[in-house]
PDB file of C-alpha atoms in Angstrom:
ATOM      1  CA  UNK A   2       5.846  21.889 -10.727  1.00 49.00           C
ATOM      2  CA  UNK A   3       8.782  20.186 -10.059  1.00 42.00           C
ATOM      3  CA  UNK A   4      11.437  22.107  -9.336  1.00 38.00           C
ATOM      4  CA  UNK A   5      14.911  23.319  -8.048  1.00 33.00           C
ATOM      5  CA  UNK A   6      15.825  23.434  -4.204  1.00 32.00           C
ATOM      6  CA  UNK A   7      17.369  21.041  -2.131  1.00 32.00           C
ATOM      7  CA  UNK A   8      14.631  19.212  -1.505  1.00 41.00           C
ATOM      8  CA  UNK A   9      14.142  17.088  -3.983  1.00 51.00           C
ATOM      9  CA  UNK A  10      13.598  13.215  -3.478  1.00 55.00           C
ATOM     10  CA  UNK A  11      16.647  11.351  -4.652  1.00 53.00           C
ATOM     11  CA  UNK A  12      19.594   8.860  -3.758  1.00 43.00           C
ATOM     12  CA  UNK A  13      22.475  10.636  -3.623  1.00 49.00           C
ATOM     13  CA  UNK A  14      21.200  13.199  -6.269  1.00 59.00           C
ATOM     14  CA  UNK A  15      20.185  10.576  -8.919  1.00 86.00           C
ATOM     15  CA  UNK A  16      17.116   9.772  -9.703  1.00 95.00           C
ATOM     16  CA  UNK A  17      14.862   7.892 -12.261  1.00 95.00           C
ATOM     17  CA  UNK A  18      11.498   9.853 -12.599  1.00 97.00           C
ATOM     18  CA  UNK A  19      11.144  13.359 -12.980  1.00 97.00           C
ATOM     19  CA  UNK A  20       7.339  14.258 -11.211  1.00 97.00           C
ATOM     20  CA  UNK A  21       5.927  17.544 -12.431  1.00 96.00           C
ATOM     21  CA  UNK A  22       2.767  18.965 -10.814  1.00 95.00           C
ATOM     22  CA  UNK A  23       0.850  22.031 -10.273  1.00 94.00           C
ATOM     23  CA  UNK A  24       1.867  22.684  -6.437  1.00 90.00           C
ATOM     24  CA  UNK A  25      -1.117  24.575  -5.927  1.00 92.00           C
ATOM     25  CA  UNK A  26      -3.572  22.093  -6.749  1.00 94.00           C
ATOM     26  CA  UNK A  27      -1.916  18.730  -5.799  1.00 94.00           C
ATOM     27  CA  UNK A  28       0.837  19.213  -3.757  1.00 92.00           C
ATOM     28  CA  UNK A  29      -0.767  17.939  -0.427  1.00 92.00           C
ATOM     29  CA  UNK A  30      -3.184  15.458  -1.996  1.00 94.00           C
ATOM     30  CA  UNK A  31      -2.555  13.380  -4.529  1.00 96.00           C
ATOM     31  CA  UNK A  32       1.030  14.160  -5.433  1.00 96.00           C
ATOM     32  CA  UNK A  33       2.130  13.125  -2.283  1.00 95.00           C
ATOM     33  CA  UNK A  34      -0.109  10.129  -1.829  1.00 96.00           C
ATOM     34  CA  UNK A  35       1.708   9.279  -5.439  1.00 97.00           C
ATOM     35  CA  UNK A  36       5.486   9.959  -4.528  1.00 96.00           C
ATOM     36  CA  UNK A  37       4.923   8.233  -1.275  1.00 96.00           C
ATOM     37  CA  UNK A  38       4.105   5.505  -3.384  1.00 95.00           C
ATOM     38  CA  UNK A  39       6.967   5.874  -5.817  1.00 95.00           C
ATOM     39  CA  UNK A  40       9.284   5.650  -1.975  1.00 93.00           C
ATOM     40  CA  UNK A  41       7.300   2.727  -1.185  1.00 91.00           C
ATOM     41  CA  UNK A  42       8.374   1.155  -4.615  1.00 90.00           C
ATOM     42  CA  UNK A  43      12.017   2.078  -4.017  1.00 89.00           C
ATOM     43  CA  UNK A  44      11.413   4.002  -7.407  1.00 94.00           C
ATOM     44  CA  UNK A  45      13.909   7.218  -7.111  1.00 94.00           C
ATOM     45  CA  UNK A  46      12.062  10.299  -7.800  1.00 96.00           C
ATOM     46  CA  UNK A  47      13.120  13.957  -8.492  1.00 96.00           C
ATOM     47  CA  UNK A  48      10.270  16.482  -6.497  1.00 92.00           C
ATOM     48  CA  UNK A  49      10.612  19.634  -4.874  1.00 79.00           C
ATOM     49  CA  UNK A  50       7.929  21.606  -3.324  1.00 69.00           C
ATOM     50  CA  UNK A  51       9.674  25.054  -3.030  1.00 64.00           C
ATOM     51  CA  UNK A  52       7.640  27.565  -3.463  1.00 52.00           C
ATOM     52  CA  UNK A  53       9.849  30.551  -5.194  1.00 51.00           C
ATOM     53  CA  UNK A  54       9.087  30.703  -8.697  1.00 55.00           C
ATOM     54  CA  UNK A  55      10.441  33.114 -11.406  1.00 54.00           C
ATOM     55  CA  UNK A  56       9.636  33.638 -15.326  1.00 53.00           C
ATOM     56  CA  UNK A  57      12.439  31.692 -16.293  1.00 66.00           C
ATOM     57  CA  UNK A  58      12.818  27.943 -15.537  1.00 75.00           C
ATOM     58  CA  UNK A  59      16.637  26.966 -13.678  1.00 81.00           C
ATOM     59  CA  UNK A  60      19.216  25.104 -15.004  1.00 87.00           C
ATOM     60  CA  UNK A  61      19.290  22.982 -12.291  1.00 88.00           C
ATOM     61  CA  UNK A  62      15.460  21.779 -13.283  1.00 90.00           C
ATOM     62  CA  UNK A  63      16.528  21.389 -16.737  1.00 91.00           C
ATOM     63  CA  UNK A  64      19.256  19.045 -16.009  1.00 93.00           C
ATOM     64  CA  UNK A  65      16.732  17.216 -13.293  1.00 95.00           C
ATOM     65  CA  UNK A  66      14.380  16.502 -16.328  1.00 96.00           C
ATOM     66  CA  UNK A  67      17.540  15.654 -19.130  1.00 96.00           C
ATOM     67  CA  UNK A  68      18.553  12.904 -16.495  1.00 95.00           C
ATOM     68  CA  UNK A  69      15.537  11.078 -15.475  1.00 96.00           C
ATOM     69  CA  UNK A  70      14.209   8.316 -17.521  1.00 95.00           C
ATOM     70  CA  UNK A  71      10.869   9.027 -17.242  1.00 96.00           C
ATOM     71  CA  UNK A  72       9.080  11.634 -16.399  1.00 97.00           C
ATOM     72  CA  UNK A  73       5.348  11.735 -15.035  1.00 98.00           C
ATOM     73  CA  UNK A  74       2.865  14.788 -15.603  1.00 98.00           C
ATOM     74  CA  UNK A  75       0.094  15.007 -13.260  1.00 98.00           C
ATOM     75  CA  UNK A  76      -2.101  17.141 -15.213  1.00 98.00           C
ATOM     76  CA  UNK A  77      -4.837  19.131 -13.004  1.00 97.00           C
ATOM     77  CA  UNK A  78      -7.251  22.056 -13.529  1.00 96.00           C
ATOM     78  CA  UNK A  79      -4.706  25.033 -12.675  1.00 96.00           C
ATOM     79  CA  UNK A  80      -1.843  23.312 -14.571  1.00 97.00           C
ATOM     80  CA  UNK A  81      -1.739  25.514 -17.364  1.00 97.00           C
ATOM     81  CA  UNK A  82      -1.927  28.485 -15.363  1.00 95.00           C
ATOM     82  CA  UNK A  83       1.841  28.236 -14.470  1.00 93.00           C
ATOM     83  CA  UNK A  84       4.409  28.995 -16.874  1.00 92.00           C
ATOM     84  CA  UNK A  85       7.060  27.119 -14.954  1.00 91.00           C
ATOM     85  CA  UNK A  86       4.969  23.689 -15.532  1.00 94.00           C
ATOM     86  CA  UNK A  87       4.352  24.589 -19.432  1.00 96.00           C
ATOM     87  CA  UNK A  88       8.392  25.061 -19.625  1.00 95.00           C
ATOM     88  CA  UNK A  89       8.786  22.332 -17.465  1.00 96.00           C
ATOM     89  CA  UNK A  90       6.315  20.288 -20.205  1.00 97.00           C
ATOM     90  CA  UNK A  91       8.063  21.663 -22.803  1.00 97.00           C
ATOM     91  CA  UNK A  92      11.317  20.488 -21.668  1.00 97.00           C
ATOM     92  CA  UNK A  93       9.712  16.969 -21.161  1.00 97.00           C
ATOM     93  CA  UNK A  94       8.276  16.522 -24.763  1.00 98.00           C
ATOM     94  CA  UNK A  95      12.245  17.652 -25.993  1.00 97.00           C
ATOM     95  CA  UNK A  96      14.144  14.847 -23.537  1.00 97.00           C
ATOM     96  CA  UNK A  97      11.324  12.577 -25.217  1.00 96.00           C
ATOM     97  CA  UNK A  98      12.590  13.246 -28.916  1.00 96.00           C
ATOM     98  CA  UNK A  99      16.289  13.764 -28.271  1.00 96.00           C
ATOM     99  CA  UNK A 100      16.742  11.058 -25.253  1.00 95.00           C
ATOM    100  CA  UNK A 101      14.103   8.708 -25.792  1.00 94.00           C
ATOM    101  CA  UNK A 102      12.377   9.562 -22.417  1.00 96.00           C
ATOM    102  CA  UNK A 103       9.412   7.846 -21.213  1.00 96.00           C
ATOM    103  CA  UNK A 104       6.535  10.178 -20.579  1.00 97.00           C
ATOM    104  CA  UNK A 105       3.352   9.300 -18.385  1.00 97.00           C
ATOM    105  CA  UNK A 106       0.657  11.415 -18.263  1.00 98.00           C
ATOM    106  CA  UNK A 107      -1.846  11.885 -15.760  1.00 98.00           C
ATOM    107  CA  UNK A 108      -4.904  13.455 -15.524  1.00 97.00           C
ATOM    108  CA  UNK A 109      -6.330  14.858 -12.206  1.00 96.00           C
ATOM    109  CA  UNK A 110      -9.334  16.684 -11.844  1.00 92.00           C
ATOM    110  CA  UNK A 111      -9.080  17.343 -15.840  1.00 95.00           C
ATOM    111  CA  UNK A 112     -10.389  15.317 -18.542  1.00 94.00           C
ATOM    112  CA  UNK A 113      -7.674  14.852 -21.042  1.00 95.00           C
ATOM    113  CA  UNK A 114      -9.375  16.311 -24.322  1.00 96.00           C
ATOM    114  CA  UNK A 115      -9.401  19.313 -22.185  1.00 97.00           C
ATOM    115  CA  UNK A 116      -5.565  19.351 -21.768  1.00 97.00           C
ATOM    116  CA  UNK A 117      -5.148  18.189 -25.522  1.00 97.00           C
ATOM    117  CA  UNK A 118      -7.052  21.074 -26.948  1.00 97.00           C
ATOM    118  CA  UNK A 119      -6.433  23.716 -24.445  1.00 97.00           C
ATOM    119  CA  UNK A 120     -10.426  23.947 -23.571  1.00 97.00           C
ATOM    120  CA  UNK A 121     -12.372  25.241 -20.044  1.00 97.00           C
ATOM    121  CA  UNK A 122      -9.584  26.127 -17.526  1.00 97.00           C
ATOM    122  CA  UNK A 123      -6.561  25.441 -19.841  1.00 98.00           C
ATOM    123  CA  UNK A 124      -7.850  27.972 -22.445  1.00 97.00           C
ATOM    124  CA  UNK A 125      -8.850  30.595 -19.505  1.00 97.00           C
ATOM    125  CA  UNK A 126      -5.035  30.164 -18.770  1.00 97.00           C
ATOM    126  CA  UNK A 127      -3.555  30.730 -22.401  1.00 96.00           C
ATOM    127  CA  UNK A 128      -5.764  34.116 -23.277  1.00 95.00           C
ATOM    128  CA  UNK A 129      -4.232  35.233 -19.783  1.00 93.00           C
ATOM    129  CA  UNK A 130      -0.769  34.079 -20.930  1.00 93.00           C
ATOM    130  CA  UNK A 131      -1.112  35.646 -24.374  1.00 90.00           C
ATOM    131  CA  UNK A 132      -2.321  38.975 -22.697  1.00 89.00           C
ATOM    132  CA  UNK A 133       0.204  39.344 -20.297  1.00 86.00           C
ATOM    133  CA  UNK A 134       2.704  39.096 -23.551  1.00 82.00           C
ATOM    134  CA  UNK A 135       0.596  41.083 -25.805  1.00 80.00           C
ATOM    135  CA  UNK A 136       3.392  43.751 -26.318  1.00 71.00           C
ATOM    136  CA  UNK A 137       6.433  41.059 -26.153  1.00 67.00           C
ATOM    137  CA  UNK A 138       8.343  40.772 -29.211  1.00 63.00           C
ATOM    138  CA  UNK A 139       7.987  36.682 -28.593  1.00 63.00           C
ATOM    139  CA  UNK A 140       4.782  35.764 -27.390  1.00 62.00           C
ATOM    140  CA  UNK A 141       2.993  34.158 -30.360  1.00 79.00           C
ATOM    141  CA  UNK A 142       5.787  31.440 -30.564  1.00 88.00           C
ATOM    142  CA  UNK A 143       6.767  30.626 -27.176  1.00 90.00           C
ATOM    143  CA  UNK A 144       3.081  30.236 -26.581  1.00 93.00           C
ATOM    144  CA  UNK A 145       2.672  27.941 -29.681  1.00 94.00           C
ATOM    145  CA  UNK A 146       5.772  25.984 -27.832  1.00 95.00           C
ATOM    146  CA  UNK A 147       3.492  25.508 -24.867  1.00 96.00           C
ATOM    147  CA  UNK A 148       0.477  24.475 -26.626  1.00 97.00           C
ATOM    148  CA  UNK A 149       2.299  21.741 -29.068  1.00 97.00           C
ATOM    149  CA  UNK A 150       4.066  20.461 -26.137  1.00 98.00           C
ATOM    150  CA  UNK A 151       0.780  19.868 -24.380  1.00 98.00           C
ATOM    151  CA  UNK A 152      -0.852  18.565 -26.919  1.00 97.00           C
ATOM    152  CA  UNK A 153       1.676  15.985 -27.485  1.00 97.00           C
ATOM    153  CA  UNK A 154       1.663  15.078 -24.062  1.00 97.00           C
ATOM    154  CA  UNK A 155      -1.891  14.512 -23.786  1.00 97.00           C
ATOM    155  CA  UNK A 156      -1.586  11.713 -26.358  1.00 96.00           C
ATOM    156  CA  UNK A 157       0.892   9.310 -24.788  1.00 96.00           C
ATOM    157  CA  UNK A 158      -1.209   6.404 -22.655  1.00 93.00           C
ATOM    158  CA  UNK A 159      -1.381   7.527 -19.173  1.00 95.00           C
ATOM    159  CA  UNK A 160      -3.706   7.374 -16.122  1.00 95.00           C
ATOM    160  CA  UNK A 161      -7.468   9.164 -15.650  1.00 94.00           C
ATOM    161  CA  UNK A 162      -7.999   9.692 -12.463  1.00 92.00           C
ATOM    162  CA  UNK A 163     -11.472  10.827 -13.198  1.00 83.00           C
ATOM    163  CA  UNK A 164     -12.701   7.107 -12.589  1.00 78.00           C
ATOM    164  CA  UNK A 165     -15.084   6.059  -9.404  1.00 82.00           C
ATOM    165  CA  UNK A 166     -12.147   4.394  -7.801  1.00 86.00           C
ATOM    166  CA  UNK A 167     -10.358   4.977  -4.484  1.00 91.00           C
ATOM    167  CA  UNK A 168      -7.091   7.238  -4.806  1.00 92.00           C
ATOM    168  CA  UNK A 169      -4.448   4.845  -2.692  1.00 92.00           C
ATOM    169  CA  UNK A 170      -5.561   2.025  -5.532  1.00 93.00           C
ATOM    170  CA  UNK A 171      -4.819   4.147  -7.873  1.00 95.00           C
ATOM    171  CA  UNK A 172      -1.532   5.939  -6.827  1.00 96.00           C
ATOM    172  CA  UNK A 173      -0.243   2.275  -6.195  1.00 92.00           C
ATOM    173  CA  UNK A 174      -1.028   1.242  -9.649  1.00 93.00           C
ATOM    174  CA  UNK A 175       0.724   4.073 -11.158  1.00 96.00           C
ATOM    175  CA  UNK A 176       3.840   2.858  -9.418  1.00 94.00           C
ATOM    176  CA  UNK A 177       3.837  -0.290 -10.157  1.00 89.00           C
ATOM    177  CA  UNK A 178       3.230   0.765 -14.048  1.00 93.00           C
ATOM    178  CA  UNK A 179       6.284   3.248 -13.868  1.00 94.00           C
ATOM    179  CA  UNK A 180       8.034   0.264 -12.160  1.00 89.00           C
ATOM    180  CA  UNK A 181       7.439  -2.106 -15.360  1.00 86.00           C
ATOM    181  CA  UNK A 182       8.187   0.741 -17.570  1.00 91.00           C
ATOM    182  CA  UNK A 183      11.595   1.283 -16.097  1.00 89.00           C
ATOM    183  CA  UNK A 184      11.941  -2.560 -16.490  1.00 82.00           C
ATOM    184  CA  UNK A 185      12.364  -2.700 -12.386  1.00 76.00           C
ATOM    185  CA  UNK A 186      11.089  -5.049 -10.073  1.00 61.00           C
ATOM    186  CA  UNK A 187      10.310  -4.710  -6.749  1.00 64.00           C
ATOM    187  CA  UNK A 188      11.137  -7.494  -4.229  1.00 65.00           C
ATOM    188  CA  UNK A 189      11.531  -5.133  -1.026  1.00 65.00           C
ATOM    189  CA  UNK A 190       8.607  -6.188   0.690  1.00 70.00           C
ATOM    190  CA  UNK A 191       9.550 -10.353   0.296  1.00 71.00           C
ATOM    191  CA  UNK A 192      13.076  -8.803   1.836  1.00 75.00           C
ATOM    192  CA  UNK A 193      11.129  -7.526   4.796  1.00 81.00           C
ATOM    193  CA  UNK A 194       9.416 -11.127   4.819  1.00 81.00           C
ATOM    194  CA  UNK A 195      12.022 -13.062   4.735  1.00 84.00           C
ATOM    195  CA  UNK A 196      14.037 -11.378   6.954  1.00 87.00           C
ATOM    196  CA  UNK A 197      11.725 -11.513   9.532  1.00 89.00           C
ATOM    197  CA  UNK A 198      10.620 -15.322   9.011  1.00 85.00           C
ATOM    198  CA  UNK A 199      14.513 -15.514   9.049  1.00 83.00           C
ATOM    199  CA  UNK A 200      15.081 -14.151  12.899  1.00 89.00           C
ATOM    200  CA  UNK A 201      11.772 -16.391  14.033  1.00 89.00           C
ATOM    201  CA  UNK A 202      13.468 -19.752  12.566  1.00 86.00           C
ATOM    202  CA  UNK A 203      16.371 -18.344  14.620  1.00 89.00           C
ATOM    203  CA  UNK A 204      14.579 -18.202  17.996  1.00 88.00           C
ATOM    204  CA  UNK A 205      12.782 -21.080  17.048  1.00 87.00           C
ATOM    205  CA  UNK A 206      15.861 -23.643  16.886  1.00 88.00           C
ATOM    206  CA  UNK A 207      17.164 -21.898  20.005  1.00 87.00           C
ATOM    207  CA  UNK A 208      14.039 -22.921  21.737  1.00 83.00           C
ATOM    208  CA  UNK A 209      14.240 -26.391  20.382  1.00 85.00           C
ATOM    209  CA  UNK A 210      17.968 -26.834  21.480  1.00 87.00           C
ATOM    210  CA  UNK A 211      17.049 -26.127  25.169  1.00 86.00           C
ATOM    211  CA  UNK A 212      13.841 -27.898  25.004  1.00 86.00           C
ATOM    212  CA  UNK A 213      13.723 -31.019  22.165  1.00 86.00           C
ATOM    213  CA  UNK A 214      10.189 -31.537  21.729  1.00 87.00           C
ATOM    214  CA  UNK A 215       8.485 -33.007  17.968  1.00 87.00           C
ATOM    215  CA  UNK A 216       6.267 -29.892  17.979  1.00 89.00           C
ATOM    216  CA  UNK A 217       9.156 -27.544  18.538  1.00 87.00           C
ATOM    217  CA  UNK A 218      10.905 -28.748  15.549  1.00 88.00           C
ATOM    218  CA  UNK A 219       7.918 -29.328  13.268  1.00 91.00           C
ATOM    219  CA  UNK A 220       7.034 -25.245  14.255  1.00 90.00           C
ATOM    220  CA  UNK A 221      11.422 -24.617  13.211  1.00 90.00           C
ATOM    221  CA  UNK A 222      10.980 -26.695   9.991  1.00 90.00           C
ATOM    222  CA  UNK A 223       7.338 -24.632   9.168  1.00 91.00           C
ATOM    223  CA  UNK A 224       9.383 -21.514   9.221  1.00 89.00           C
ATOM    224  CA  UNK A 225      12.377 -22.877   6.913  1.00 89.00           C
ATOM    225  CA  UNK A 226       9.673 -23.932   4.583  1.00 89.00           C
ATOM    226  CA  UNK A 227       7.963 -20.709   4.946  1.00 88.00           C
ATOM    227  CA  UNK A 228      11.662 -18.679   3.797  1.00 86.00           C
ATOM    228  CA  UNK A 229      12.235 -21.264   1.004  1.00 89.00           C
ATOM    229  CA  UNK A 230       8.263 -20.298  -0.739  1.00 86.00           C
ATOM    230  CA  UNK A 231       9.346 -16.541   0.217  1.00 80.00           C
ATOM    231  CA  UNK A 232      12.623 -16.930  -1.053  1.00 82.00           C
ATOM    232  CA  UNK A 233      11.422 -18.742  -4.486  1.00 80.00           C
ATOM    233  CA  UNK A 234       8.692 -16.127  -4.789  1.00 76.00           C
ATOM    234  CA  UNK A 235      11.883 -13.421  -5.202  1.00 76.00           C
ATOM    235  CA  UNK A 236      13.886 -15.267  -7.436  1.00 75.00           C
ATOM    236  CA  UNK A 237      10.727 -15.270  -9.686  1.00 73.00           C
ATOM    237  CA  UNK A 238       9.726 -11.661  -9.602  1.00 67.00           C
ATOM    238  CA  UNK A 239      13.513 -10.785  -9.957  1.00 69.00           C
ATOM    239  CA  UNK A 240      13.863 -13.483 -13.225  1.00 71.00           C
ATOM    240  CA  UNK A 241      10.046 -12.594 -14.447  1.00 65.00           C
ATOM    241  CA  UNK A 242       9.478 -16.649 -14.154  1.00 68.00           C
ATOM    242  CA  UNK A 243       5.876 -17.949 -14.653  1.00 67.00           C
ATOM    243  CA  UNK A 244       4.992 -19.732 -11.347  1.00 62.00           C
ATOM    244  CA  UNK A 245       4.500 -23.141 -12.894  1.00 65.00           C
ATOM    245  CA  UNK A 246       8.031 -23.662 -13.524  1.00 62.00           C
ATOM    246  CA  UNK A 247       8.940 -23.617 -10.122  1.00 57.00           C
ATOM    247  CA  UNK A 248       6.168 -26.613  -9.367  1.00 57.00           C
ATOM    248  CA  UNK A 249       9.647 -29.172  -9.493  1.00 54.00           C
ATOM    249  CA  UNK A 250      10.951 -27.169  -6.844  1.00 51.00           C
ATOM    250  CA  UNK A 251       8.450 -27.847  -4.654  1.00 55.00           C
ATOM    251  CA  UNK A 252       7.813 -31.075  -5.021  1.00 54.00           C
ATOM    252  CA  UNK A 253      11.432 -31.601  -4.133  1.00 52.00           C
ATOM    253  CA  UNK A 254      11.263 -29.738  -1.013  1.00 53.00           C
ATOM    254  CA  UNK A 255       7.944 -32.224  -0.345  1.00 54.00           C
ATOM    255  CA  UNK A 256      10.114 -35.036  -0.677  1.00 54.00           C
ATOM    256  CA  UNK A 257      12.799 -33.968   1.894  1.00 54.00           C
ATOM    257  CA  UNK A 258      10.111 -34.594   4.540  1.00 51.00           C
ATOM    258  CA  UNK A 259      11.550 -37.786   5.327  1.00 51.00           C
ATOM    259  CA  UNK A 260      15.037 -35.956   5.226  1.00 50.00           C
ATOM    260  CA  UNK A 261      14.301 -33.266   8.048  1.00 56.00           C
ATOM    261  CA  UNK A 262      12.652 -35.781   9.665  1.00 55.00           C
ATOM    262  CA  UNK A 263      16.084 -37.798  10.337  1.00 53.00           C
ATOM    263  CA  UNK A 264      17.579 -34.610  10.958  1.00 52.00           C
ATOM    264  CA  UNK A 265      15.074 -34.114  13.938  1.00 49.00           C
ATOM    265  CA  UNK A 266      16.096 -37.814  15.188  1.00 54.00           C
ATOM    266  CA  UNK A 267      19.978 -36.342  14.929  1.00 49.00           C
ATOM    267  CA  UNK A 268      19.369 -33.087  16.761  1.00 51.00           C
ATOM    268  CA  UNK A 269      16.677 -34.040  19.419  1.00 49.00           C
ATOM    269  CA  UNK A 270      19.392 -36.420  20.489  1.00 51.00           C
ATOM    270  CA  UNK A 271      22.197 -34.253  20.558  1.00 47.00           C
ATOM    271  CA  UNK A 272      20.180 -32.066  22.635  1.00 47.00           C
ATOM    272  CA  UNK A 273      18.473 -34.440  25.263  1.00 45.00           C
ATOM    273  CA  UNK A 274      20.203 -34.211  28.808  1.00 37.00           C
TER     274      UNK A 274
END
């Protein structure tokens, strides 16, 4: 359900995920528990929640769903009763064989043989489709259209949300999956970290200058070494390092113990009055 307003979730119009839903049925649960997560994970998204929908999908969607690099389906009971998210489906499963797209399925409040085989509420929806066209001059193909193009989609690996599990674990798995999918990394919460470590070493050498005390310095010196762990933690989500490698690193920083130490010595007497 994705769609075509203004309101759409992106940075400076471009975006990286196209999110289609059924507005209806997730809008206010857990499609917006998921894109909040997708903001969380810096990962830009293309959504709209307007409500005005015609029989014809926009240009303005189209070209939403040609540029993104991925797009994720949230597949729920009523999904097949809109013939904006079949088109919008449709449209998906092309990008996929003419751009390479990504696609990620997921499957909310519907088991996914269901939206494979058009069974229970997705085959209520297609016999009211295919009457409402019953004396169109196109109905048996565009329909077929619709029904491939679900099908397909139903295959890729994607999420079940069907499982005993809290939603927020789930929503924040999903992101971190279309994170690794778009080959992304997300280091804005060690930012956030470090910059705040950062302005408390600040404050803490202030203190220190005005007031040379062992403690005082030993607290400055706990922060540094604090930034350096957060610091080396970045550098190997950002370079997809194992951990072990950086085990040198720290044993250097244990040996420049005796280092800060004489750099105490130097300060605290610069300092004393």
């Amino acid at each position: 359900m994705a769609a075509t307003s203004s309101s759409s979730s992106t940075n400076n119009g471009v975006h990286e995920v196209f999110l289609s839903f059924r507005g209806e049925d997730t809008r206010k649960t857990f499609t917006s528990h998921l894109h909040a997560a997708f903001k969380r994970f810096e990962i830009r998204t293309y959504i709209d929640y307007n409500l005005e929908r015609g029989d014809e999908i926009s240009g303005t969607l189209l070209r939403a769903i040609e540029d993104a690099k991925l797009s994720v389906i949230v597949f729920s009971k009523n999904f097949a009763s809109s013939r904006w998210c079949l088109e919008e489906v449709k449209k998906i499963i092309d990008c996929k064989k003419t751009r390479g797209q990504m696609v990620l399925p997921i499957f909310y409040d519907v088991e996914p043989s269901i939206v494979r085989y058009q069974t229970g509420s997705f085959a209520t929806a297609f016999a009211r489709h295919e009457e409402r066209f019953r004396d169109s001059d196109r109905p048996n193909k565009k329909i077929q259209k619709w029904r491939d193009a679900l099908a397909e989609a139903a295959t890729f690996s994607g999420w079940d949300c069907s499982v005993d599990r809290l939603e927020s674990e789930i929503v924040e798995e999903i992101a971190m999956d279309v994170l690794n999918k778009l080959n992304r990394v997300y280091v804005g919460d060690l930012d956030k970290e470090i910059a705040r470590y950062d302005q408390l070493a600040k404050h803490q050498m202030q203190y220190f200058q005005g007031s040379p005390h062992p403690l005082h310095y030993q607290n400055y010196k706990d922060t540094l070494n604090r930034i350096r762990k957060l610091q080396m933690e970045r550098h190997q989500r950002l370079l997809r390092i194992p951990p072990n490698m950086y085990s040198q690193a720290d044993d250097l920083n244990n040996n420049n113990t005796n280092i800060d130490n004489g750099l105490y010595n130097l300060w605290s007497n610069a300092f004393r009055f």
